[in-house]
DNA sequence: GTCCTGATGTGCT
DNA sequence: GCACATCAGGACA
């Protein structure tokens, strides 16, 4: 990182989830443990919005697991799945309304020294390689352990495309997965047939 | 490169 | 019980 990053404040996350999803692309996810730091440029995300979205964990309402998603925006919702993977989500919208953005893939920028040329090209993989686990569930993204920053300089232009979300069985008609078209670090190859706009969000 | 499979914890029915 | 917002490794091409 040649320039320092500006931490996004809570107000960034208190908006429409689809806007946040696309705005997060090109921003930097930062994980800090002591003096070690990992930084990745966000290249792929998915939106999960409200109790009427059948793919959203809040589809079945408020439970101990989904409590964080109903909480204040700008916090991390981390959960465990498939018996072996953690997933990082960022809570959005307003308190009491369950919505979040799943961080699916990053382009490594700093701190990744292993042999894998794509250490962060999937949601479980990026959590593993950045030591993100359930201990971070519910923390604020201004707490200093984990946050999203934006580069103060000119950002390089890129094209955003939208597709169905990955790994779900219902809600596949919604185009709520956004990624940086042509980037090598997404979880799937770019598809020229993917849309240039998301499926419009319908409020409850 | 593609397709297929096994490993595995947790929340909720 | 079962359904998962998955990944790595092996078989094949």
mmCIF file with all atom_site columns, C-alpha atoms (C1' of nucleotides) in Angstrom:
data_model
loop_
_atom_site.group_PDB
_atom_site.id
_atom_site.type_symbol
_atom_site.label_atom_id
_atom_site.label_alt_id
_atom_site.label_comp_id
_atom_site.label_asym_id
_atom_site.label_entity_id
_atom_site.label_seq_id
_atom_site.pdbx_PDB_ins_code
_atom_site.Cartn_x
_atom_site.Cartn_y
_atom_site.Cartn_z
_atom_site.occupancy
_atom_site.B_iso_or_equiv
_atom_site.pdbx_formal_charge
_atom_site.auth_seq_id
_atom_site.auth_comp_id
_atom_site.auth_asym_id
_atom_site.auth_atom_id
_atom_site.pdbx_PDB_model_num
ATOM 1   C CA    . UNK A 1 1   ? 0.000   0.000   0.000   1.00 0.00 ? 1   UNK A CA    1
ATOM 2   C CA    . UNK A 1 2   ? 1.649   3.184   -1.050  1.00 0.00 ? 2   UNK A CA    1
ATOM 3   C CA    . UNK A 1 3   ? -1.041  5.373   0.490   1.00 0.00 ? 3   UNK A CA    1
ATOM 4   C CA    . UNK A 1 4   ? -2.761  5.139   3.802   1.00 0.00 ? 4   UNK A CA    1
ATOM 5   C CA    . UNK A 1 5   ? -6.362  4.061   3.884   1.00 0.00 ? 5   UNK A CA    1
ATOM 6   C CA    . UNK A 1 6   ? -9.282  6.029   5.210   1.00 0.00 ? 6   UNK A CA    1
ATOM 7   C CA    . UNK A 1 7   ? -11.573 3.939   7.415   1.00 0.00 ? 7   UNK A CA    1
ATOM 8   C CA    . UNK A 1 8   ? -15.164 3.971   6.235   1.00 0.00 ? 8   UNK A CA    1
ATOM 9   C CA    . UNK A 1 9   ? -17.448 5.308   8.947   1.00 0.00 ? 9   UNK A CA    1
ATOM 10  C CA    . UNK A 1 10  ? -20.751 3.879   10.183  1.00 0.00 ? 10  UNK A CA    1
ATOM 11  C CA    . UNK A 1 11  ? -22.753 6.164   7.894   1.00 0.00 ? 11  UNK A CA    1
ATOM 12  C CA    . UNK A 1 12  ? -21.360 4.338   4.844   1.00 0.00 ? 12  UNK A CA    1
ATOM 13  C CA    . UNK A 1 13  ? -23.168 1.190   5.980   1.00 0.00 ? 13  UNK A CA    1
ATOM 14  C CA    . UNK A 1 14  ? -26.504 2.772   6.909   1.00 0.00 ? 14  UNK A CA    1
ATOM 15  C CA    . UNK A 1 15  ? -27.827 2.775   3.335   1.00 0.00 ? 15  UNK A CA    1
ATOM 16  C CA    . UNK A 1 16  ? -29.419 0.593   0.688   1.00 0.00 ? 16  UNK A CA    1
ATOM 17  C CA    . UNK A 1 17  ? -27.605 -2.762  0.690   1.00 0.00 ? 17  UNK A CA    1
ATOM 18  C CA    . UNK A 1 18  ? -27.260 -2.984  -3.091  1.00 0.00 ? 18  UNK A CA    1
ATOM 19  C CA    . UNK A 1 19  ? -25.621 0.454   -3.194  1.00 0.00 ? 19  UNK A CA    1
ATOM 20  C CA    . UNK A 1 20  ? -23.232 -0.595  -0.454  1.00 0.00 ? 20  UNK A CA    1
ATOM 21  C CA    . UNK A 1 21  ? -22.443 -3.851  -2.263  1.00 0.00 ? 21  UNK A CA    1
ATOM 22  C CA    . UNK A 1 22  ? -21.355 -2.046  -5.414  1.00 0.00 ? 22  UNK A CA    1
ATOM 23  C CA    . UNK A 1 23  ? -19.583 0.692   -3.437  1.00 0.00 ? 23  UNK A CA    1
ATOM 24  C CA    . UNK A 1 24  ? -17.545 -1.893  -1.541  1.00 0.00 ? 24  UNK A CA    1
ATOM 25  C CA    . UNK A 1 25  ? -15.965 -3.146  -4.774  1.00 0.00 ? 25  UNK A CA    1
ATOM 26  C CA    . UNK A 1 26  ? -12.493 -1.642  -5.100  1.00 0.00 ? 26  UNK A CA    1
ATOM 27  C CA    . UNK A 1 27  ? -12.319 -0.805  -1.389  1.00 0.00 ? 27  UNK A CA    1
ATOM 28  C CA    . UNK A 1 28  ? -9.849  -2.509  0.916   1.00 0.00 ? 28  UNK A CA    1
ATOM 29  C CA    . UNK A 1 29  ? -10.595 -5.019  3.653   1.00 0.00 ? 29  UNK A CA    1
ATOM 30  C CA    . UNK A 1 30  ? -8.012  -4.751  6.422   1.00 0.00 ? 30  UNK A CA    1
ATOM 31  C CA    . UNK A 1 31  ? -7.371  -7.312  9.145   1.00 0.00 ? 31  UNK A CA    1
ATOM 32  C CA    . UNK A 1 32  ? -5.000  -6.493  11.954  1.00 0.00 ? 32  UNK A CA    1
ATOM 33  C CA    . UNK A 1 33  ? -3.630  -8.780  14.652  1.00 0.00 ? 33  UNK A CA    1
ATOM 34  C CA    . UNK A 1 34  ? -0.972  -7.132  16.782  1.00 0.00 ? 34  UNK A CA    1
ATOM 35  C CA    . UNK A 1 35  ? 1.640   -5.842  14.382  1.00 0.00 ? 35  UNK A CA    1
ATOM 36  C CA    . UNK A 1 36  ? 0.599   -8.101  11.498  1.00 0.00 ? 36  UNK A CA    1
ATOM 37  C CA    . UNK A 1 37  ? -1.696  -6.752  8.827   1.00 0.00 ? 37  UNK A CA    1
ATOM 38  C CA    . UNK A 1 38  ? -3.479  -8.262  5.851   1.00 0.00 ? 38  UNK A CA    1
ATOM 39  C CA    . UNK A 1 39  ? -5.036  -6.099  3.166   1.00 0.00 ? 39  UNK A CA    1
ATOM 40  C CA    . UNK A 1 40  ? -7.170  -7.200  0.242   1.00 0.00 ? 40  UNK A CA    1
ATOM 41  C CA    . UNK A 1 41  ? -9.038  -5.258  -2.409  1.00 0.00 ? 41  UNK A CA    1
ATOM 42  C CA    . UNK A 1 42  ? -12.679 -6.305  -2.473  1.00 0.00 ? 42  UNK A CA    1
ATOM 43  C CA    . UNK A 1 43  ? -13.527 -7.791  -5.874  1.00 0.00 ? 43  UNK A CA    1
ATOM 44  C CA    . UNK A 1 44  ? -16.696 -9.815  -5.207  1.00 0.00 ? 44  UNK A CA    1
ATOM 45  C CA    . UNK A 1 45  ? -19.659 -9.438  -2.839  1.00 0.00 ? 45  UNK A CA    1
ATOM 46  C CA    . UNK A 1 46  ? -23.256 -10.599 -2.432  1.00 0.00 ? 46  UNK A CA    1
ATOM 47  C CA    . UNK A 1 47  ? -26.266 -8.860  -0.901  1.00 0.00 ? 47  UNK A CA    1
ATOM 48  C CA    . UNK A 1 48  ? -28.653 -10.608 1.482   1.00 0.00 ? 48  UNK A CA    1
ATOM 49  C CA    . UNK A 1 49  ? -31.631 -8.412  2.211   1.00 0.00 ? 49  UNK A CA    1
ATOM 50  C CA    . UNK A 1 50  ? -34.484 -8.801  4.647   1.00 0.00 ? 50  UNK A CA    1
ATOM 51  C CA    . UNK A 1 51  ? -36.817 -11.506 5.895   1.00 0.00 ? 51  UNK A CA    1
ATOM 52  C CA    . UNK A 1 52  ? -38.435 -11.938 2.472   1.00 0.00 ? 52  UNK A CA    1
ATOM 53  C CA    . UNK A 1 53  ? -35.184 -12.934 0.781   1.00 0.00 ? 53  UNK A CA    1
ATOM 54  C CA    . UNK A 1 54  ? -35.280 -16.746 0.886   1.00 0.00 ? 54  UNK A CA    1
ATOM 55  C CA    . UNK A 1 55  ? -31.484 -16.971 0.711   1.00 0.00 ? 55  UNK A CA    1
ATOM 56  C CA    . UNK A 1 56  ? -30.985 -14.622 3.651   1.00 0.00 ? 56  UNK A CA    1
ATOM 57  C CA    . UNK A 1 57  ? -30.388 -16.178 7.057   1.00 0.00 ? 57  UNK A CA    1
ATOM 58  C CA    . UNK A 1 58  ? -33.068 -13.842 8.447   1.00 0.00 ? 58  UNK A CA    1
ATOM 59  C CA    . UNK A 1 59  ? -35.682 -15.534 6.237   1.00 0.00 ? 59  UNK A CA    1
ATOM 60  C CA    . UNK A 1 60  ? -36.774 -17.440 9.336   1.00 0.00 ? 60  UNK A CA    1
ATOM 61  C CA    . UNK A 1 61  ? -36.710 -14.389 11.536  1.00 0.00 ? 61  UNK A CA    1
ATOM 62  C CA    . UNK A 1 62  ? -34.715 -13.305 14.527  1.00 0.00 ? 62  UNK A CA    1
ATOM 63  C CA    . UNK A 1 63  ? -32.744 -16.105 16.185  1.00 0.00 ? 63  UNK A CA    1
ATOM 64  C CA    . UNK A 1 64  ? -29.611 -16.078 18.321  1.00 0.00 ? 64  UNK A CA    1
ATOM 65  C CA    . UNK A 1 65  ? -27.611 -16.696 15.168  1.00 0.00 ? 65  UNK A CA    1
ATOM 66  C CA    . UNK A 1 66  ? -29.096 -13.875 13.122  1.00 0.00 ? 66  UNK A CA    1
ATOM 67  C CA    . UNK A 1 67  ? -29.205 -11.346 15.962  1.00 0.00 ? 67  UNK A CA    1
ATOM 68  C CA    . UNK A 1 68  ? -26.150 -9.458  14.670  1.00 0.00 ? 68  UNK A CA    1
ATOM 69  C CA    . UNK A 1 69  ? -27.776 -8.957  11.265  1.00 0.00 ? 69  UNK A CA    1
ATOM 70  C CA    . UNK A 1 70  ? -30.668 -7.191  12.977  1.00 0.00 ? 70  UNK A CA    1
ATOM 71  C CA    . UNK A 1 71  ? -28.260 -4.963  14.829  1.00 0.00 ? 71  UNK A CA    1
ATOM 72  C CA    . UNK A 1 72  ? -26.482 -1.786  13.925  1.00 0.00 ? 72  UNK A CA    1
ATOM 73  C CA    . UNK A 1 73  ? -24.929 -1.371  10.477  1.00 0.00 ? 73  UNK A CA    1
ATOM 74  C CA    . UNK A 1 74  ? -21.162 -1.345  10.137  1.00 0.00 ? 74  UNK A CA    1
ATOM 75  C CA    . UNK A 1 75  ? -20.634 -4.472  12.213  1.00 0.00 ? 75  UNK A CA    1
ATOM 76  C CA    . UNK A 1 76  ? -19.261 -7.871  11.226  1.00 0.00 ? 76  UNK A CA    1
ATOM 77  C CA    . UNK A 1 77  ? -21.600 -10.856 10.982  1.00 0.00 ? 77  UNK A CA    1
ATOM 78  C CA    . UNK A 1 78  ? -19.362 -13.930 10.987  1.00 0.00 ? 78  UNK A CA    1
ATOM 79  C CA    . UNK A 1 79  ? -20.809 -17.412 10.996  1.00 0.00 ? 79  UNK A CA    1
ATOM 80  C CA    . UNK A 1 80  ? -19.686 -20.978 10.434  1.00 0.00 ? 80  UNK A CA    1
ATOM 81  C CA    . UNK A 1 81  ? -20.943 -23.197 7.620   1.00 0.00 ? 81  UNK A CA    1
ATOM 82  C CA    . UNK A 1 82  ? -20.378 -26.541 5.920   1.00 0.00 ? 82  UNK A CA    1
ATOM 83  C CA    . UNK A 1 83  ? -18.737 -27.728 9.104   1.00 0.00 ? 83  UNK A CA    1
ATOM 84  C CA    . UNK A 1 84  ? -15.466 -26.047 8.218   1.00 0.00 ? 84  UNK A CA    1
ATOM 85  C CA    . UNK A 1 85  ? -15.747 -22.544 6.826   1.00 0.00 ? 85  UNK A CA    1
ATOM 86  C CA    . UNK A 1 86  ? -16.334 -19.111 8.261   1.00 0.00 ? 86  UNK A CA    1
ATOM 87  C CA    . UNK A 1 87  ? -18.066 -16.392 6.250   1.00 0.00 ? 87  UNK A CA    1
ATOM 88  C CA    . UNK A 1 88  ? -17.655 -12.683 6.673   1.00 0.00 ? 88  UNK A CA    1
ATOM 89  C CA    . UNK A 1 89  ? -20.659 -10.413 6.205   1.00 0.00 ? 89  UNK A CA    1
ATOM 90  C CA    . UNK A 1 90  ? -21.003 -6.701  6.802   1.00 0.00 ? 90  UNK A CA    1
ATOM 91  C CA    . UNK A 1 91  ? -24.275 -5.572  8.384   1.00 0.00 ? 91  UNK A CA    1
ATOM 92  C CA    . UNK A 1 92  ? -26.097 -2.859  6.445   1.00 0.00 ? 92  UNK A CA    1
ATOM 93  C CA    . UNK A 1 93  ? -29.271 -0.754  6.452   1.00 0.00 ? 93  UNK A CA    1
ATOM 94  C CA    . UNK A 1 94  ? -30.775 0.267   9.800   1.00 0.00 ? 94  UNK A CA    1
ATOM 95  C CA    . UNK A 1 95  ? -31.009 -1.320  13.205  1.00 0.00 ? 95  UNK A CA    1
ATOM 96  C CA    . UNK A 1 96  ? -33.918 -3.766  13.325  1.00 0.00 ? 96  UNK A CA    1
ATOM 97  C CA    . UNK A 1 97  ? -33.811 -4.503  9.588   1.00 0.00 ? 97  UNK A CA    1
ATOM 98  C CA    . UNK A 1 98  ? -31.800 -7.636  8.758   1.00 0.00 ? 98  UNK A CA    1
ATOM 99  C CA    . UNK A 1 99  ? -29.484 -7.150  5.789   1.00 0.00 ? 99  UNK A CA    1
ATOM 100 C CA    . UNK A 1 100 ? -25.822 -7.718  5.055   1.00 0.00 ? 100 UNK A CA    1
ATOM 101 C CA    . UNK A 1 101 ? -23.188 -7.931  2.364   1.00 0.00 ? 101 UNK A CA    1
ATOM 102 C CA    . UNK A 1 102 ? -21.195 -11.168 2.115   1.00 0.00 ? 102 UNK A CA    1
ATOM 103 C CA    . UNK A 1 103 ? -17.547 -10.554 1.237   1.00 0.00 ? 103 UNK A CA    1
ATOM 104 C CA    . UNK A 1 104 ? -16.751 -13.298 -1.280  1.00 0.00 ? 104 UNK A CA    1
ATOM 105 C CA    . UNK A 1 105 ? -13.350 -12.518 -2.756  1.00 0.00 ? 105 UNK A CA    1
ATOM 106 C CA    . UNK A 1 106 ? -10.387 -10.183 -2.466  1.00 0.00 ? 106 UNK A CA    1
ATOM 107 C CA    . UNK A 1 107 ? -7.369  -9.327  -4.536  1.00 0.00 ? 107 UNK A CA    1
ATOM 108 C CA    . UNK A 1 108 ? -4.384  -9.762  -2.185  1.00 0.00 ? 108 UNK A CA    1
ATOM 109 C CA    . UNK A 1 109 ? -2.541  -6.495  -1.569  1.00 0.00 ? 109 UNK A CA    1
ATOM 110 C CA    . UNK A 1 110 ? -0.485  -6.891  1.591   1.00 0.00 ? 110 UNK A CA    1
ATOM 111 C CA    . UNK A 1 111 ? 0.438   -9.583  4.118   1.00 0.00 ? 111 UNK A CA    1
ATOM 112 C CA    . UNK A 1 112 ? -0.156  -12.734 2.079   1.00 0.00 ? 112 UNK A CA    1
ATOM 113 C CA    . UNK A 1 113 ? 3.139   -14.588 1.910   1.00 0.00 ? 113 UNK A CA    1
ATOM 114 C CA    . UNK A 1 114 ? 2.079   -18.175 1.174   1.00 0.00 ? 114 UNK A CA    1
ATOM 115 C CA    . UNK A 1 115 ? 2.479   -19.996 -2.124  1.00 0.00 ? 115 UNK A CA    1
ATOM 116 C CA    . UNK A 1 116 ? -1.163  -19.852 -3.138  1.00 0.00 ? 116 UNK A CA    1
ATOM 117 C CA    . UNK A 1 117 ? -1.443  -17.229 -5.913  1.00 0.00 ? 117 UNK A CA    1
ATOM 118 C CA    . UNK A 1 118 ? -5.117  -16.748 -5.016  1.00 0.00 ? 118 UNK A CA    1
ATOM 119 C CA    . UNK A 1 119 ? -5.390  -16.968 -1.249  1.00 0.00 ? 119 UNK A CA    1
ATOM 120 C CA    . UNK A 1 120 ? -8.648  -14.983 -1.056  1.00 0.00 ? 120 UNK A CA    1
ATOM 121 C CA    . UNK A 1 121 ? -10.743 -16.105 -4.054  1.00 0.00 ? 121 UNK A CA    1
ATOM 122 C CA    . UNK A 1 122 ? -13.635 -17.491 -2.016  1.00 0.00 ? 122 UNK A CA    1
ATOM 123 C CA    . UNK A 1 123 ? -15.568 -16.515 1.103   1.00 0.00 ? 123 UNK A CA    1
ATOM 124 C CA    . UNK A 1 124 ? -14.320 -19.371 3.283   1.00 0.00 ? 124 UNK A CA    1
ATOM 125 C CA    . UNK A 1 125 ? -10.803 -19.141 1.984   1.00 0.00 ? 125 UNK A CA    1
ATOM 126 C CA    . UNK A 1 126 ? -10.399 -15.433 2.674   1.00 0.00 ? 126 UNK A CA    1
ATOM 127 C CA    . UNK A 1 127 ? -11.584 -15.906 6.251   1.00 0.00 ? 127 UNK A CA    1
ATOM 128 C CA    . UNK A 1 128 ? -9.121  -18.723 6.785   1.00 0.00 ? 128 UNK A CA    1
ATOM 129 C CA    . UNK A 1 129 ? -6.179  -16.805 5.372   1.00 0.00 ? 129 UNK A CA    1
ATOM 130 C CA    . UNK A 1 130 ? -7.012  -13.605 7.272   1.00 0.00 ? 130 UNK A CA    1
ATOM 131 C CA    . UNK A 1 131 ? -7.771  -15.347 10.587  1.00 0.00 ? 131 UNK A CA    1
ATOM 132 C CA    . UNK A 1 132 ? -11.384 -14.233 10.574  1.00 0.00 ? 132 UNK A CA    1
ATOM 133 C CA    . UNK A 1 133 ? -13.520 -16.480 12.764  1.00 0.00 ? 133 UNK A CA    1
ATOM 134 C CA    . UNK A 1 134 ? -16.518 -16.423 15.087  1.00 0.00 ? 134 UNK A CA    1
ATOM 135 C CA    . UNK A 1 135 ? -14.602 -14.379 17.646  1.00 0.00 ? 135 UNK A CA    1
ATOM 136 C CA    . UNK A 1 136 ? -15.113 -11.401 15.341  1.00 0.00 ? 136 UNK A CA    1
ATOM 137 C CA    . UNK A 1 137 ? -18.875 -11.903 15.148  1.00 0.00 ? 137 UNK A CA    1
ATOM 138 C CA    . UNK A 1 138 ? -20.596 -8.676  16.148  1.00 0.00 ? 138 UNK A CA    1
ATOM 139 C CA    . UNK A 1 139 ? -17.536 -6.438  16.280  1.00 0.00 ? 139 UNK A CA    1
ATOM 140 C CA    . UNK A 1 140 ? -17.667 -2.914  14.935  1.00 0.00 ? 140 UNK A CA    1
ATOM 141 C CA    . UNK A 1 141 ? -15.764 -2.210  11.742  1.00 0.00 ? 141 UNK A CA    1
ATOM 142 C CA    . UNK A 1 142 ? -14.286 0.798   13.473  1.00 0.00 ? 142 UNK A CA    1
ATOM 143 C CA    . UNK A 1 143 ? -12.819 -1.318  16.281  1.00 0.00 ? 143 UNK A CA    1
ATOM 144 C CA    . UNK A 1 144 ? -9.363  -1.665  14.765  1.00 0.00 ? 144 UNK A CA    1
ATOM 145 C CA    . UNK A 1 145 ? -9.260  -5.452  14.317  1.00 0.00 ? 145 UNK A CA    1
ATOM 146 C CA    . UNK A 1 146 ? -11.136 -5.497  11.051  1.00 0.00 ? 146 UNK A CA    1
ATOM 147 C CA    . UNK A 1 147 ? -12.301 -2.667  8.857   1.00 0.00 ? 147 UNK A CA    1
ATOM 148 C CA    . UNK A 1 148 ? -12.848 -1.438  5.317   1.00 0.00 ? 148 UNK A CA    1
ATOM 149 C CA    . UNK A 1 149 ? -10.753 1.417   4.000   1.00 0.00 ? 149 UNK A CA    1
ATOM 150 C CA    . UNK A 1 150 ? -10.796 3.493   0.886   1.00 0.00 ? 150 UNK A CA    1
ATOM 151 C CA    . UNK A 1 151 ? -7.779  4.754   -0.944  1.00 0.00 ? 151 UNK A CA    1
ATOM 152 C CA    . UNK A 1 152 ? -7.435  8.503   -0.727  1.00 0.00 ? 152 UNK A CA    1
ATOM 153 C CA    . UNK A 1 153 ? -6.038  8.787   -4.253  1.00 0.00 ? 153 UNK A CA    1
ATOM 154 C CA    . UNK A 1 154 ? -7.691  8.287   -7.598  1.00 0.00 ? 154 UNK A CA    1
ATOM 155 C CA    . UNK A 1 155 ? -9.249  4.885   -7.875  1.00 0.00 ? 155 UNK A CA    1
ATOM 156 C CA    . UNK A 1 156 ? -8.630  2.889   -11.003 1.00 0.00 ? 156 UNK A CA    1
ATOM 157 C CA    . UNK A 1 157 ? -11.732 2.462   -13.091 1.00 0.00 ? 157 UNK A CA    1
ATOM 158 C CA    . UNK A 1 158 ? -13.363 -0.938  -13.317 1.00 0.00 ? 158 UNK A CA    1
ATOM 159 C CA    . UNK A 1 159 ? -16.551 -2.480  -14.584 1.00 0.00 ? 159 UNK A CA    1
ATOM 160 C CA    . UNK A 1 160 ? -19.116 -3.989  -12.202 1.00 0.00 ? 160 UNK A CA    1
ATOM 161 C CA    . UNK A 1 161 ? -21.283 -6.923  -13.249 1.00 0.00 ? 161 UNK A CA    1
ATOM 162 C CA    . UNK A 1 162 ? -24.172 -8.626  -11.456 1.00 0.00 ? 162 UNK A CA    1
ATOM 163 C CA    . UNK A 1 163 ? -25.130 -12.306 -11.390 1.00 0.00 ? 163 UNK A CA    1
ATOM 164 C CA    . UNK A 1 164 ? -27.225 -14.693 -9.313  1.00 0.00 ? 164 UNK A CA    1
ATOM 165 C CA    . UNK A 1 165 ? -25.720 -15.453 -5.932  1.00 0.00 ? 165 UNK A CA    1
ATOM 166 C CA    . UNK A 1 166 ? -23.585 -18.553 -5.621  1.00 0.00 ? 166 UNK A CA    1
ATOM 167 C CA    . UNK A 1 167 ? -24.354 -21.678 -3.626  1.00 0.00 ? 167 UNK A CA    1
ATOM 168 C CA    . UNK A 1 168 ? -28.004 -20.969 -2.891  1.00 0.00 ? 168 UNK A CA    1
ATOM 169 C CA    . UNK A 1 169 ? -31.117 -22.842 -4.019  1.00 0.00 ? 169 UNK A CA    1
ATOM 170 C CA    . UNK A 1 170 ? -33.844 -20.234 -3.706  1.00 0.00 ? 170 UNK A CA    1
ATOM 171 C CA    . UNK A 1 171 ? -33.658 -16.583 -4.524  1.00 0.00 ? 171 UNK A CA    1
ATOM 172 C CA    . UNK A 1 172 ? -31.601 -17.348 -7.626  1.00 0.00 ? 172 UNK A CA    1
ATOM 173 C CA    . UNK A 1 173 ? -33.738 -15.029 -9.746  1.00 0.00 ? 173 UNK A CA    1
ATOM 174 C CA    . UNK A 1 174 ? -32.216 -12.012 -8.007  1.00 0.00 ? 174 UNK A CA    1
ATOM 175 C CA    . UNK A 1 175 ? -28.996 -10.640 -9.456  1.00 0.00 ? 175 UNK A CA    1
ATOM 176 C CA    . UNK A 1 176 ? -27.427 -9.650  -6.155  1.00 0.00 ? 176 UNK A CA    1
ATOM 177 C CA    . UNK A 1 177 ? -23.846 -10.859 -6.627  1.00 0.00 ? 177 UNK A CA    1
ATOM 178 C CA    . UNK A 1 178 ? -21.550 -8.041  -7.734  1.00 0.00 ? 178 UNK A CA    1
ATOM 179 C CA    . UNK A 1 179 ? -17.982 -8.430  -8.902  1.00 0.00 ? 179 UNK A CA    1
ATOM 180 C CA    . UNK A 1 180 ? -15.207 -6.582  -10.674 1.00 0.00 ? 180 UNK A CA    1
ATOM 181 C CA    . UNK A 1 181 ? -15.445 -7.771  -14.235 1.00 0.00 ? 181 UNK A CA    1
ATOM 182 C CA    . UNK A 1 182 ? -12.246 -9.367  -15.525 1.00 0.00 ? 182 UNK A CA    1
ATOM 183 C CA    . UNK A 1 183 ? -10.526 -9.555  -12.148 1.00 0.00 ? 183 UNK A CA    1
ATOM 184 C CA    . UNK A 1 184 ? -8.456  -12.708 -11.628 1.00 0.00 ? 184 UNK A CA    1
ATOM 185 C CA    . UNK A 1 185 ? -9.261  -13.079 -7.947  1.00 0.00 ? 185 UNK A CA    1
ATOM 186 C CA    . UNK A 1 186 ? -13.032 -13.647 -8.047  1.00 0.00 ? 186 UNK A CA    1
ATOM 187 C CA    . UNK A 1 187 ? -14.410 -17.026 -6.991  1.00 0.00 ? 187 UNK A CA    1
ATOM 188 C CA    . UNK A 1 188 ? -15.642 -17.678 -10.513 1.00 0.00 ? 188 UNK A CA    1
ATOM 189 C CA    . UNK A 1 189 ? -14.494 -16.559 -13.911 1.00 0.00 ? 189 UNK A CA    1
ATOM 190 C CA    . UNK A 1 190 ? -16.114 -13.415 -15.277 1.00 0.00 ? 190 UNK A CA    1
ATOM 191 C CA    . UNK A 1 191 ? -19.082 -14.142 -17.503 1.00 0.00 ? 191 UNK A CA    1
ATOM 192 C CA    . UNK A 1 192 ? -19.718 -11.709 -20.378 1.00 0.00 ? 192 UNK A CA    1
ATOM 193 C CA    . UNK A 1 193 ? -23.416 -12.580 -20.184 1.00 0.00 ? 193 UNK A CA    1
ATOM 194 C CA    . UNK A 1 194 ? -23.724 -11.266 -16.632 1.00 0.00 ? 194 UNK A CA    1
ATOM 195 C CA    . UNK A 1 195 ? -25.828 -8.145  -16.186 1.00 0.00 ? 195 UNK A CA    1
ATOM 196 C CA    . UNK A 1 196 ? -24.655 -4.570  -15.833 1.00 0.00 ? 196 UNK A CA    1
ATOM 197 C CA    . UNK A 1 197 ? -27.363 -3.809  -13.284 1.00 0.00 ? 197 UNK A CA    1
ATOM 198 C CA    . UNK A 1 198 ? -28.661 -5.673  -10.212 1.00 0.00 ? 198 UNK A CA    1
ATOM 199 C CA    . UNK A 1 199 ? -32.225 -6.885  -9.895  1.00 0.00 ? 199 UNK A CA    1
ATOM 200 C CA    . UNK A 1 200 ? -33.977 -3.934  -8.353  1.00 0.00 ? 200 UNK A CA    1
ATOM 201 C CA    . UNK A 1 201 ? -34.467 -4.242  -4.700  1.00 0.00 ? 201 UNK A CA    1
ATOM 202 C CA    . UNK A 1 202 ? -38.077 -4.487  -3.575  1.00 0.00 ? 202 UNK A CA    1
ATOM 203 C CA    . UNK A 1 203 ? -38.645 -3.143  -0.107  1.00 0.00 ? 203 UNK A CA    1
ATOM 204 C CA    . UNK A 1 204 ? -40.903 -5.096  2.193   1.00 0.00 ? 204 UNK A CA    1
ATOM 205 C "C1'" . DG  B 2 1   ? -8.879  -26.401 -17.892 1.00 0.00 ? 1   DG  B "C1'" 1
ATOM 206 C "C1'" . DT  B 2 2   ? -13.711 -29.250 -16.195 1.00 0.00 ? 2   DT  B "C1'" 1
ATOM 207 C "C1'" . DC  B 2 3   ? -16.382 -32.366 -13.222 1.00 0.00 ? 3   DC  B "C1'" 1
ATOM 208 C "C1'" . DC  B 2 4   ? -17.057 -34.933 -9.027  1.00 0.00 ? 4   DC  B "C1'" 1
ATOM 209 C "C1'" . DT  B 2 5   ? -16.622 -36.079 -4.259  1.00 0.00 ? 5   DT  B "C1'" 1
ATOM 210 C "C1'" . DG  B 2 6   ? -15.744 -36.181 0.664   1.00 0.00 ? 6   DG  B "C1'" 1
ATOM 211 C "C1'" . DA  B 2 7   ? -14.959 -33.677 4.915   1.00 0.00 ? 7   DA  B "C1'" 1
ATOM 212 C "C1'" . DT  B 2 8   ? -17.465 -31.549 8.566   1.00 0.00 ? 8   DT  B "C1'" 1
ATOM 213 C "C1'" . DG  B 2 9   ? -20.310 -28.036 12.787  1.00 0.00 ? 9   DG  B "C1'" 1
ATOM 214 C "C1'" . DT  B 2 10  ? -24.277 -25.714 13.623  1.00 0.00 ? 10  DT  B "C1'" 1
ATOM 215 C "C1'" . DG  B 2 11  ? -29.069 -23.928 13.611  1.00 0.00 ? 11  DG  B "C1'" 1
ATOM 216 C "C1'" . DC  B 2 12  ? -33.457 -24.991 12.988  1.00 0.00 ? 12  DC  B "C1'" 1
ATOM 217 C "C1'" . DT  B 2 13  ? -37.436 -28.288 11.580  1.00 0.00 ? 13  DT  B "C1'" 1
ATOM 218 C "C1'" . DG  C 3 1   ? -32.195 -35.473 11.019  1.00 0.00 ? 1   DG  C "C1'" 1
ATOM 219 C "C1'" . DC  C 3 2   ? -30.996 -32.537 7.417   1.00 0.00 ? 2   DC  C "C1'" 1
ATOM 220 C "C1'" . DA  C 3 3   ? -29.702 -28.560 4.848   1.00 0.00 ? 3   DA  C "C1'" 1
ATOM 221 C "C1'" . DC  C 3 4   ? -26.518 -25.652 4.253   1.00 0.00 ? 4   DC  C "C1'" 1
ATOM 222 C "C1'" . DA  C 3 5   ? -24.063 -18.194 1.458   1.00 0.00 ? 5   DA  C "C1'" 1
ATOM 223 C "C1'" . DT  C 3 6   ? -17.617 -24.203 0.649   1.00 0.00 ? 6   DT  C "C1'" 1
ATOM 224 C "C1'" . DC  C 3 7   ? -13.013 -25.923 -0.647  1.00 0.00 ? 7   DC  C "C1'" 1
ATOM 225 C "C1'" . DA  C 3 8   ? -9.218  -28.977 -2.039  1.00 0.00 ? 8   DA  C "C1'" 1
ATOM 226 C "C1'" . DG  C 3 9   ? -7.826  -32.759 -4.398  1.00 0.00 ? 9   DG  C "C1'" 1
ATOM 227 C "C1'" . DG  C 3 10  ? -8.170  -36.286 -7.749  1.00 0.00 ? 10  DG  C "C1'" 1
ATOM 228 C "C1'" . DA  C 3 11  ? -9.776  -38.088 -12.318 1.00 0.00 ? 11  DA  C "C1'" 1
ATOM 229 C "C1'" . DC  C 3 12  ? -10.001 -36.997 -16.659 1.00 0.00 ? 12  DC  C "C1'" 1
ATOM 230 C "C1'" . DA  C 3 13  ? -9.131  -34.138 -21.064 1.00 0.00 ? 13  DA  C "C1'" 1
#
